[in-house]
mmCIF file of C-alpha atoms in Angstrom:
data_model
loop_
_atom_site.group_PDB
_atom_site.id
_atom_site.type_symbol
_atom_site.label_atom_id
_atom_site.label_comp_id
_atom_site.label_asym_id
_atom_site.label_seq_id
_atom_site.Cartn_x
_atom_site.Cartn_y
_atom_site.Cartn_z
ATOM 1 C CA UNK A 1458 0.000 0.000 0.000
ATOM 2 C CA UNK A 1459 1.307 3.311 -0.546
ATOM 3 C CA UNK A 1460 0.773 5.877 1.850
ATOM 4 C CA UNK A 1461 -1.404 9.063 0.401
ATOM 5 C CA UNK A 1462 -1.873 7.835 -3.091
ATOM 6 C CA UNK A 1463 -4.596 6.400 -4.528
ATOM 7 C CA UNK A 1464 -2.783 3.312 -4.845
ATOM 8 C CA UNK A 1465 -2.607 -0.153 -3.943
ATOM 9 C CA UNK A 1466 -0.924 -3.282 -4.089
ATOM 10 C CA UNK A 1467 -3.235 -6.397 -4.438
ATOM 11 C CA UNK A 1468 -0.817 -7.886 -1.587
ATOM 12 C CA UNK A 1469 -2.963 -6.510 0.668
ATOM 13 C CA UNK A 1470 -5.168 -9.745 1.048
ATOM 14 C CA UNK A 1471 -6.697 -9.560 4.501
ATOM 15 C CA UNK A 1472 -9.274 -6.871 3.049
ATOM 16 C CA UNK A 1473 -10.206 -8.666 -0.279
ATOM 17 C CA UNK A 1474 -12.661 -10.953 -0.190
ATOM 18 C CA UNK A 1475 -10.634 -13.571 -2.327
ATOM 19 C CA UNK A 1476 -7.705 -11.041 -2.084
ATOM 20 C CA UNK A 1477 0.590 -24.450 -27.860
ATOM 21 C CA UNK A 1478 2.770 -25.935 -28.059
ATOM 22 C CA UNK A 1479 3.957 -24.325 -31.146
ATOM 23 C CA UNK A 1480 6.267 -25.023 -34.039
ATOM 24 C CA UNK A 1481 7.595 -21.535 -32.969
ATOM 25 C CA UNK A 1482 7.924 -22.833 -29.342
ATOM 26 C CA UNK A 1483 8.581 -26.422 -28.712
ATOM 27 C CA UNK A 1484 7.533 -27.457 -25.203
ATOM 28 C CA UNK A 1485 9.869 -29.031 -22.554
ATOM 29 C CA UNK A 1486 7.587 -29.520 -19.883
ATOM 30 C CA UNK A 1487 3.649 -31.693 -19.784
ATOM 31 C CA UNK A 1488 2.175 -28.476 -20.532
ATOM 32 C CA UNK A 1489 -0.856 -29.003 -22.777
ATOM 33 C CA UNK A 1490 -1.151 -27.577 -25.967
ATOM 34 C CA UNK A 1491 -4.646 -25.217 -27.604
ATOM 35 C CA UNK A 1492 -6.999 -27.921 -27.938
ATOM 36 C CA UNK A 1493 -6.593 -28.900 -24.879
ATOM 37 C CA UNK A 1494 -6.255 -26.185 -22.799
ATOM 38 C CA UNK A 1495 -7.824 -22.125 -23.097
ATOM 39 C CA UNK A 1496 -11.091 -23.505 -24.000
ATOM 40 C CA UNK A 1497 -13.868 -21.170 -25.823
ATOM 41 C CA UNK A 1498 -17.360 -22.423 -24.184
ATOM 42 C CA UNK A 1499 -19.876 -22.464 -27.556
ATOM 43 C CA UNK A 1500 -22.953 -20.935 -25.816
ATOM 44 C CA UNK A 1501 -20.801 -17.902 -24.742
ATOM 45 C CA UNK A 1502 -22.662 -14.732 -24.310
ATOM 46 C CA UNK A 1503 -20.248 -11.413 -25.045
ATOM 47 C CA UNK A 1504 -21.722 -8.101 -23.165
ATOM 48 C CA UNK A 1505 -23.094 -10.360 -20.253
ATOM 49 C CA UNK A 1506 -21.240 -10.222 -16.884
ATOM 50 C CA UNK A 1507 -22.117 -13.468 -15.322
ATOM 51 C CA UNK A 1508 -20.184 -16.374 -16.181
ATOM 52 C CA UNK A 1509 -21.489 -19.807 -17.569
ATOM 53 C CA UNK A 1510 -21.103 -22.752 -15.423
ATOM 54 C CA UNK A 1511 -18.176 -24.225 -17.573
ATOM 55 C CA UNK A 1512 -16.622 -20.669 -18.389
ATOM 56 C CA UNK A 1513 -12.922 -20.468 -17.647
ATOM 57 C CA UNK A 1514 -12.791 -24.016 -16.090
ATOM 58 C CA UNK A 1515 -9.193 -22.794 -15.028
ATOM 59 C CA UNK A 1516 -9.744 -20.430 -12.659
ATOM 60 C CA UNK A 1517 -8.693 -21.224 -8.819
ATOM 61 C CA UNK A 1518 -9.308 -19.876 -5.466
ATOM 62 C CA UNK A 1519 -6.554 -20.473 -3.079
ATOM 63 C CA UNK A 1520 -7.714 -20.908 0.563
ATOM 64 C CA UNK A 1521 -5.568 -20.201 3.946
ATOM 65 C CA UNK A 1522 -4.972 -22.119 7.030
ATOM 66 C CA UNK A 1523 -3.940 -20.028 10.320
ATOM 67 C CA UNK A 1524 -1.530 -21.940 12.766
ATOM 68 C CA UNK A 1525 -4.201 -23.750 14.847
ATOM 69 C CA UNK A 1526 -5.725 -24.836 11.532
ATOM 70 C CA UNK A 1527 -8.826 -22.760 11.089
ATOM 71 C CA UNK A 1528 -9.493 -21.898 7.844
ATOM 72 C CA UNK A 1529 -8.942 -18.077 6.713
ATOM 73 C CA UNK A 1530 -11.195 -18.573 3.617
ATOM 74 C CA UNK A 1531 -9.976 -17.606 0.000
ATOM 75 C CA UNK A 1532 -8.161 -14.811 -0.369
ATOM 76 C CA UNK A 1533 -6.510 -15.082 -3.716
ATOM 77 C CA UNK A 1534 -7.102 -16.491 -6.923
ATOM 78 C CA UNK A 1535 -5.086 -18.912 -9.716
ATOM 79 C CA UNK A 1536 -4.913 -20.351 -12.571
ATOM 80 C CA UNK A 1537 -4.757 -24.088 -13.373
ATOM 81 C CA UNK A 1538 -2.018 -24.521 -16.162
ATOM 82 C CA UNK A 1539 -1.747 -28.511 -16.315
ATOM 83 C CA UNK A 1540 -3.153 -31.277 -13.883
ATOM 84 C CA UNK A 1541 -0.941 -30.431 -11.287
ATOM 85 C CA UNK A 1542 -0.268 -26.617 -11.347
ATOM 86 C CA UNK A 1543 -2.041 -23.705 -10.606
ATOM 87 C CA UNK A 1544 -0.091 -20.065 -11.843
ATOM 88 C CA UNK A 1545 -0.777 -17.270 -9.045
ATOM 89 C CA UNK A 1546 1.571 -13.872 -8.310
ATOM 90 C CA UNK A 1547 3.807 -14.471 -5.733
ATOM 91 C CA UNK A 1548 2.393 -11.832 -3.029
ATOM 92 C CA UNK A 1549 -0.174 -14.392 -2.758
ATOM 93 C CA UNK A 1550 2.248 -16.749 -1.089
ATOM 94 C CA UNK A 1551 5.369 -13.975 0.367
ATOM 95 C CA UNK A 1552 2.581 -11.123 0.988
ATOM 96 C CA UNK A 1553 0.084 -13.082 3.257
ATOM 97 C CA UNK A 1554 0.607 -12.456 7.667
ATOM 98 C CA UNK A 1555 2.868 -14.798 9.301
ATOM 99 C CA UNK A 1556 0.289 -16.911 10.928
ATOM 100 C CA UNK A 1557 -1.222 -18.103 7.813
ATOM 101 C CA UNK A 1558 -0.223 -20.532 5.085
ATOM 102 C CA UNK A 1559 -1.554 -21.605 1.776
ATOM 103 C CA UNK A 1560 -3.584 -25.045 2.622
ATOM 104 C CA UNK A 1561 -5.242 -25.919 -0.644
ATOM 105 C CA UNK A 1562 -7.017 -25.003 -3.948
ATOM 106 C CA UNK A 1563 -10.386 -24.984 -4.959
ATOM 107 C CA UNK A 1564 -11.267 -25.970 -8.740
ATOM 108 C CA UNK A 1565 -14.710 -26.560 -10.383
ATOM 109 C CA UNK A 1566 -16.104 -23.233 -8.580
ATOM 110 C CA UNK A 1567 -18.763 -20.735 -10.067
ATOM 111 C CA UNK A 1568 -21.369 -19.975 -7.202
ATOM 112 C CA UNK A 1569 -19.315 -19.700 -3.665
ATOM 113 C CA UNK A 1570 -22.188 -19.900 -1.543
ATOM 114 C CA UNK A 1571 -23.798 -23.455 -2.803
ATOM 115 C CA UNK A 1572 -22.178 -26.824 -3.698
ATOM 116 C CA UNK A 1573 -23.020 -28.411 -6.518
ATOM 117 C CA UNK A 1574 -23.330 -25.132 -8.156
ATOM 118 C CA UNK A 1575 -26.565 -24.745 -10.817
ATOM 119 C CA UNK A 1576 -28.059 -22.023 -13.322
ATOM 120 C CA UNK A 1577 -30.863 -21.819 -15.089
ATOM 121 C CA UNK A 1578 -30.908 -22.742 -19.186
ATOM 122 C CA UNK A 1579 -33.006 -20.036 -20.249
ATOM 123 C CA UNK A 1580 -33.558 -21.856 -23.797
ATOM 124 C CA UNK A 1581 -34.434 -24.925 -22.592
ATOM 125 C CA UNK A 1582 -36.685 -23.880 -19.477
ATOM 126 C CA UNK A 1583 -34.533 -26.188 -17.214
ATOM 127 C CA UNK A 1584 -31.955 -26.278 -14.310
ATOM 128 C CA UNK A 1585 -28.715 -27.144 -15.297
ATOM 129 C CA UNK A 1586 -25.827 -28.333 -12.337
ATOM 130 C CA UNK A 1587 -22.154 -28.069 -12.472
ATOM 131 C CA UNK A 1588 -20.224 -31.226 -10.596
ATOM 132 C CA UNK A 1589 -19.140 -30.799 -7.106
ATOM 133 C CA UNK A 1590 -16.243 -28.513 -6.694
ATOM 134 C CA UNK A 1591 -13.055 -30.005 -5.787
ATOM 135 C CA UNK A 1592 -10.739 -28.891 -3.030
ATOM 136 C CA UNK A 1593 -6.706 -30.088 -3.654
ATOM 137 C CA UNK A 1594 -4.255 -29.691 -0.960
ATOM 138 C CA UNK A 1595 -1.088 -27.777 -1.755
ATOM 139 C CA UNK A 1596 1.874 -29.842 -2.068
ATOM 140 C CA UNK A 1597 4.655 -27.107 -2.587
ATOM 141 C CA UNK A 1598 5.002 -23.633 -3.590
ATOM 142 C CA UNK A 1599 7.691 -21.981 -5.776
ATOM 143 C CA UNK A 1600 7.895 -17.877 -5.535
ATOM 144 C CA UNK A 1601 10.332 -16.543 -8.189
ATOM 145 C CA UNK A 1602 13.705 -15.987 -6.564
ATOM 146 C CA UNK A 1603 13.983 -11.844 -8.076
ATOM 147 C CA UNK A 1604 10.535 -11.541 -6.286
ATOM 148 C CA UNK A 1605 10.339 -8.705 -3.689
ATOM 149 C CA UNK A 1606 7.644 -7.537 -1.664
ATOM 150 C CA UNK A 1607 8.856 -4.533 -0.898
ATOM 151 C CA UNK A 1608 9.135 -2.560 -3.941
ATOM 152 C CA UNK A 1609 5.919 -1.101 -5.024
ATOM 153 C CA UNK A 1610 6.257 -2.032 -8.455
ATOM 154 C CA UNK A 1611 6.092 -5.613 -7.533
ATOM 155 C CA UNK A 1612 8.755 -6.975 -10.228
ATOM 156 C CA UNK A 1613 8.843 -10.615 -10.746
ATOM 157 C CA UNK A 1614 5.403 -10.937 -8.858
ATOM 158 C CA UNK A 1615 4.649 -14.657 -10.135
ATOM 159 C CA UNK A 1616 4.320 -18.160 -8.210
ATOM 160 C CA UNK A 1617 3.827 -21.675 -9.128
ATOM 161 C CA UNK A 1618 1.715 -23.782 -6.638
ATOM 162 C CA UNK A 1619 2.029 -27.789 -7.136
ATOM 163 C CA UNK A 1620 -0.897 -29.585 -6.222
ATOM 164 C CA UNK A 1621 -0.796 -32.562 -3.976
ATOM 165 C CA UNK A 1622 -2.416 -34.819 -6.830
ATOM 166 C CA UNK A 1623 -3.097 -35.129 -10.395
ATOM 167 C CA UNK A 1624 -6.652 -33.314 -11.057
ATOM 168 C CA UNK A 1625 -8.791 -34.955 -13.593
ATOM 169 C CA UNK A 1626 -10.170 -32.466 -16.174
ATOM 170 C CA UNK A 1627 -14.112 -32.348 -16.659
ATOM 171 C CA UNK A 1628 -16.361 -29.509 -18.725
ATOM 172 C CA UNK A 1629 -15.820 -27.420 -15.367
ATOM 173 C CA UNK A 1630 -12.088 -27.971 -14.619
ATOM 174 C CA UNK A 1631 -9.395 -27.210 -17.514
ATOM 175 C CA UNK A 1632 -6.204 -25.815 -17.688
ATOM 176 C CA UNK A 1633 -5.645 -22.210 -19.554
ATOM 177 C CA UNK A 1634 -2.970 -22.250 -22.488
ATOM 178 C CA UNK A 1635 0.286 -20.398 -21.473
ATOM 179 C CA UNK A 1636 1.103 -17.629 -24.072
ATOM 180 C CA UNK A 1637 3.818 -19.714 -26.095
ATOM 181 C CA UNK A 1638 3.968 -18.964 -29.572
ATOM 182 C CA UNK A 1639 6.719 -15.949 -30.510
ATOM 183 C CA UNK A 1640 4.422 -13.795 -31.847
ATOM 184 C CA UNK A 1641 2.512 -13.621 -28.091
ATOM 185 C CA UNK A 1642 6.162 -13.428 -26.522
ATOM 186 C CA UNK A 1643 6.916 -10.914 -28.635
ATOM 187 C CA UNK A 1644 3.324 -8.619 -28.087
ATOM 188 C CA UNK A 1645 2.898 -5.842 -26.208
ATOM 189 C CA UNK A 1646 -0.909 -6.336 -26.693
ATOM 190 C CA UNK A 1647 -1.512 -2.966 -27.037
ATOM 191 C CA UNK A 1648 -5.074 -1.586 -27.749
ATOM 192 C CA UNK A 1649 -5.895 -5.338 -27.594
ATOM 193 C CA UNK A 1650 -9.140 -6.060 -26.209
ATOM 194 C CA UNK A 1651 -9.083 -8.892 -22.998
ATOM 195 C CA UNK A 1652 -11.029 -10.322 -20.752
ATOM 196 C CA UNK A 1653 -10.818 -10.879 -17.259
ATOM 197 C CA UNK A 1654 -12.738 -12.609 -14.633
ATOM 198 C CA UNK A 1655 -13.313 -13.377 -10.645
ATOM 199 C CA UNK A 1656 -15.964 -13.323 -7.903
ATOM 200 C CA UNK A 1657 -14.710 -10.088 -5.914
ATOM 201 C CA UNK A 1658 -15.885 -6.660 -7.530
ATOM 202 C CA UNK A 1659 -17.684 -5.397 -11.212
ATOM 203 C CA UNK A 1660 -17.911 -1.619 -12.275
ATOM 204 C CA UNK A 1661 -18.762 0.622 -9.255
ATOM 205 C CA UNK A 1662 -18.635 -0.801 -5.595
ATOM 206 C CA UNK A 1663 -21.465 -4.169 -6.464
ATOM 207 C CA UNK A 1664 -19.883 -7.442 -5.840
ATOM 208 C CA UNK A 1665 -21.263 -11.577 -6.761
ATOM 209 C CA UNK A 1666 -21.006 -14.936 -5.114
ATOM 210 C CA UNK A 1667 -20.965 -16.135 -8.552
ATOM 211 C CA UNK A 1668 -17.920 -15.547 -11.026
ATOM 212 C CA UNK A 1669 -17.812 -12.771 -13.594
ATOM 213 C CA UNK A 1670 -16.289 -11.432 -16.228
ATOM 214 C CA UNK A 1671 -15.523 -8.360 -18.291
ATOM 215 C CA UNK A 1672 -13.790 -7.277 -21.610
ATOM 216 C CA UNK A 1673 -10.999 -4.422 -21.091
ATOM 217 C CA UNK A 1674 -9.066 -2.909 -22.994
ATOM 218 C CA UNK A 1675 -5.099 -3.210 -22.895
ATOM 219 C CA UNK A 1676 -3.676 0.057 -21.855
ATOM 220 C CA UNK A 1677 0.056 1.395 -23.358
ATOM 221 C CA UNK A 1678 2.722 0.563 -20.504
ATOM 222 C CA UNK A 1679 3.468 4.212 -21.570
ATOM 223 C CA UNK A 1680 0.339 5.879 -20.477
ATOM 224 C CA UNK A 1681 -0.023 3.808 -17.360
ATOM 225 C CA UNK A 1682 3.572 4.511 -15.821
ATOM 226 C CA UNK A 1683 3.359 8.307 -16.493
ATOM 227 C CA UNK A 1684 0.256 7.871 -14.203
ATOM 228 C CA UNK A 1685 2.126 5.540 -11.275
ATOM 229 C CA UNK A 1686 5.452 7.216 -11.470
ATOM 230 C CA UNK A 1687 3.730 10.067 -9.921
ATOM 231 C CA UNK A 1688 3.208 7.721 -6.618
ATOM 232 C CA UNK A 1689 6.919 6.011 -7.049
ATOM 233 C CA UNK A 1690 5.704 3.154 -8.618
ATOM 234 C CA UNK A 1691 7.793 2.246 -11.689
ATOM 235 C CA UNK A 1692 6.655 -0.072 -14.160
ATOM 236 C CA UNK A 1693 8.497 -1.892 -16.807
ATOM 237 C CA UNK A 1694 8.096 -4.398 -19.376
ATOM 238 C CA UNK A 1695 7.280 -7.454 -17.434
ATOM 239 C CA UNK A 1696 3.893 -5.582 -16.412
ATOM 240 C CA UNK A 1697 0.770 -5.066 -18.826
ATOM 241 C CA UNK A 1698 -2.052 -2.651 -17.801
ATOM 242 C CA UNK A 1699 -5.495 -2.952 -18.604
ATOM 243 C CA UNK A 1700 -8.184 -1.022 -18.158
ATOM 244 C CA UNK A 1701 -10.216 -0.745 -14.436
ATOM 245 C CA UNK A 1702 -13.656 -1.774 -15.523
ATOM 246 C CA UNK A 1703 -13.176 -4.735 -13.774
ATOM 247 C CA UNK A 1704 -12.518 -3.395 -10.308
ATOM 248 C CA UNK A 1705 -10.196 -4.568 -7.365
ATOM 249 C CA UNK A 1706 -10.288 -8.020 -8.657
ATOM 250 C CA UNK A 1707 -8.930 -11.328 -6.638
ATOM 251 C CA UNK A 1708 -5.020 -11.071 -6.372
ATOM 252 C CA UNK A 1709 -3.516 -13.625 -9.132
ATOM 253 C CA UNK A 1710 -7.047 -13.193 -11.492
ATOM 254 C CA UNK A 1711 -6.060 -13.893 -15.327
ATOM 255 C CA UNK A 1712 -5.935 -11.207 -17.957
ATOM 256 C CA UNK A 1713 -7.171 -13.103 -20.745
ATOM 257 C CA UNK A 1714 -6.689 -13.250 -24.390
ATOM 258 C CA UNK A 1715 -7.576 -15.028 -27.732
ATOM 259 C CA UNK A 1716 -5.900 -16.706 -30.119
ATOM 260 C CA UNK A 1717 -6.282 -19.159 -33.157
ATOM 261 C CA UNK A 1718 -5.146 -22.835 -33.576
ATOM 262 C CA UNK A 1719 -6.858 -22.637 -37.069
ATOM 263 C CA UNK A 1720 -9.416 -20.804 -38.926
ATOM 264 C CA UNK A 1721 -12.282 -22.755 -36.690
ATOM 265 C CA UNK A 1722 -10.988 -22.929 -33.015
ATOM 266 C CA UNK A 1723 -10.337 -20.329 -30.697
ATOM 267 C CA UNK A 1724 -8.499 -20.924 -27.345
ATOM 268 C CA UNK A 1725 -7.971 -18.633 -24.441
ATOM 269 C CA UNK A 1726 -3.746 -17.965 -23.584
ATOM 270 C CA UNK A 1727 -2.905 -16.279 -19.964
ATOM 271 C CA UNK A 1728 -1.315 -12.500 -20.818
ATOM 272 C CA UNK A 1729 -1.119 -11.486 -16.762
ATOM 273 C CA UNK A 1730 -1.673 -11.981 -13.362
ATOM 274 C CA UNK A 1731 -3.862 -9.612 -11.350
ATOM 275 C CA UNK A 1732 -1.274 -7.718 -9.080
ATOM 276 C CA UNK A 1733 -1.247 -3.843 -8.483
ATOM 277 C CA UNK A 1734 -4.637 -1.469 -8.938
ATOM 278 C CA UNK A 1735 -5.745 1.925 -7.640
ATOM 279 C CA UNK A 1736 -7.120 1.905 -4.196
ATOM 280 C CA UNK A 1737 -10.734 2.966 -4.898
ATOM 281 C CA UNK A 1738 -13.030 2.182 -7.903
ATOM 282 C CA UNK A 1739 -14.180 5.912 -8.349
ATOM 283 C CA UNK A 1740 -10.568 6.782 -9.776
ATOM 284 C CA UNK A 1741 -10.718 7.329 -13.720
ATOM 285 C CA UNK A 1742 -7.700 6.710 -15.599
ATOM 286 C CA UNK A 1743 -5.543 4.640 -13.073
ATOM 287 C CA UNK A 1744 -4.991 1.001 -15.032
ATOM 288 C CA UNK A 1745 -4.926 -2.039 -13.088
ATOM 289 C CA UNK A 1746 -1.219 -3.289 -13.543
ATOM 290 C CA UNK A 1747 -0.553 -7.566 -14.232
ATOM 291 C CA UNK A 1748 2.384 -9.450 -14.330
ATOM 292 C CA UNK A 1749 2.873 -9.797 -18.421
ATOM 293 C CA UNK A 1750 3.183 -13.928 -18.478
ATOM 294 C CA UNK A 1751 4.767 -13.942 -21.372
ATOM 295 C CA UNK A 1752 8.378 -12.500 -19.787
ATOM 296 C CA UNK A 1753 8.099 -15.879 -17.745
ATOM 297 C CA UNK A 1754 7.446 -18.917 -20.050
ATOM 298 C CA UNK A 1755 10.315 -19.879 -19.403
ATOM 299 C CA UNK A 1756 10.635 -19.417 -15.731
ATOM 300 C CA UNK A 1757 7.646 -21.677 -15.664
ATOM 301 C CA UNK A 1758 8.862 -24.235 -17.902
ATOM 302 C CA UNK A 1759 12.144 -24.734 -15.487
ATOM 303 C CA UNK A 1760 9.992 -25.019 -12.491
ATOM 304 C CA UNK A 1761 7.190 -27.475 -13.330
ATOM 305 C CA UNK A 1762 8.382 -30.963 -12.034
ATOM 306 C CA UNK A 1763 6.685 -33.601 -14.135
#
């Protein structure tokens, strides 16, 4: 948090609520390639801010345990990248109070408040369920080693947590593709229109049990440092800003984009990781700020045990 600004770092978790391979990339880990991973639901509804059941199957909550065991809840969210890692920023693990530790991960979830989670098919005129979500116990937890918590800026703010067991995928669990190919290495994404998604707040001060989304719009890296260098925050190119429509989201939510395998299928890639944004949701023109995933591929790739 920084003091007097308008500004905050999404570290501050105990006040959020959850707070291709490629020809052009060959792969040297069991990542899975489009097809299989970054799926594009066929009943998707663009404009409309409540999620599907099966929409982004990848997304994760990651729950707390204090020292005498209780449960803290979820305070940050991730993003399931195989069947046995989930990708999260690394103030999720380093930025957390001493007494608490990440315990496990939640997959499968769209409605927090009911279990199995259903919605209504509005074509059909019937209920439709989700399965049971699935809680996974955390195994081990790798913060990258140029990560520090206290620099504003929040360089290097990425994490891989390594689930206890093998998750099987379903319609409502699936991994999201990593941004391999050069040309997304290369990107700076710039006027690019994403989408992001989580359960903690939309627009102007409402917030939903149930996970949403939004479509934002990639801001220059130019025009949002000339607006946090003014508060001693400085940005570089590991970190892509997006617009704020999507406000105070869970720390470690995906900035998402699309991409082609062919002319027919479409499959979602991860561009960033939720990490700084301005303290208030009535601030105009203060981007949230990401960690740009594409600077770490490779980082990834060398940590990912098989």
């Amino acid at each position: 948090m920084i003091r007097k600004s308008p500004v905050c770092i999404a570290a501050v978790l105990i006040v959020s609520f959850i707070s291709l391979t490629s020809a052009e990339s060959p792969l040297k880990t069991n990542l899975p390639e489009p097809g299989q991973c970054g799926n594009v639901i066929k009943n998707r509804i663009k404009g409309d801010n409540v999620t599907k059941l099966d929409e982004y199957p990848w997304m994760a909550l990651i729950e707390y345990a204090k020292e005498d065991g209780n449960s803290t809840g979820h305070r940050c969210s991730g993003n399931l990248i195989n069947n046995r890692y989930v990708l999260t920023v690394a103030h999720c693990i380093n930025g957390i109070p001493k007494t608490w530790k990440p315990y496990r991960v939640r997959l499968g979830e769209w409605d927090t408040t009911t279990d199995p989670d259903c919605d209504r098919d509005t074509q059909n005129n019937s209920e439709v369920c989700a399965d049971p979500h699935v809680d996974v116990t955390i195994e081990k937890v790798t913060v990258h080693e140029k990560y520090n918590s206290s620099l504003k800026s929040q360089p290097n703010n990425i994490a891989l947590i390594r689930l206890s067991r093998n998750v099987d995928y379903t319609d409502f669990i699936r991994p999201i593709c990593l941004p391999l190919k050069d040309t997304l290495k290369q990107s700076t994404f710039d006027g690019n229109k994403m989408e992001v998604s989580g359960w903690r707040q939309l627009g102007r001060k409402t917030s939903s049990n149930i996970k949403l989304k939004a479509e934002v719009p990639v801001v220059p890296l130019s025009e949002c440092q000339s607006v946090y260098s003014k508060h001693n925050v400085d940005l570089g190119t590991s970190h892509i800003c997006s617009g704020n429509d999507f406000c105070r989201s869970e720390s470690g939510g995906p900035l998402m984009g699309l991409d082609s395998l062919n002319k027919d299928q479409l499959y979602y890639y991860i561009a960033g990781l939720f990490s700084i944004a301005p303290s208030s949701c009535e601030l105009e023109g203060w981007p949230n700020v990401y960690t740009k995933v594409s600077d770490y591929v490779d980082w990834i790739e060398q940590n990912i045990e098989a």
